[in-house]
Amino acid sequence: MKEILDTLCQSGNVQIFNEMYDTRTGGWRGNMPLGLSHLSLICAANALACDNPGHRI
């Protein structure tokens, strides 16, 4: 999961993300973002940080 999050953070060079990720093909799908995309990114980063004691976001 961390590898996917790292890839996502590196590919959002214009600070926008597609709404969906196709795990079968590895491609981005859906419309350009609503606030939910960014909130999901923050939640995923926070969940990974919680697995790493001492690391804060």
PDB file of C-alpha atoms in Angstrom, residues 42 45-50 54-57:
ATOM      1  CA  ILE A  42      -4.693  12.414   3.666  1.00  0.00           C
ATOM      2  CA  ALA A  45      -1.093   8.822   4.623  1.00  0.00           C
ATOM      3  CA  ASN A  46      -2.366   9.090   8.186  1.00  0.00           C
ATOM      4  CA  ALA A  47      -3.152   5.354   8.333  1.00  0.00           C
ATOM      5  CA  LEU A  48       0.360   4.513   7.150  1.00  0.00           C
ATOM      6  CA  ALA A  49       1.859   6.962   9.650  1.00  0.00           C
ATOM      7  CA  CYS A  50      -0.076   5.302  12.483  1.00  0.00           C
ATOM      8  CA  GLY A  54       6.906   8.392  16.197  1.00  0.00           C
ATOM      9  CA  HIS A  55       6.057   9.575  12.682  1.00  0.00           C
ATOM     10  CA  ARG A  56       3.644  12.481  12.440  1.00  0.00           C
ATOM     11  CA  ILE A  57       1.929  14.110   9.503  1.00  0.00           C
TER      12      ILE A  57
END
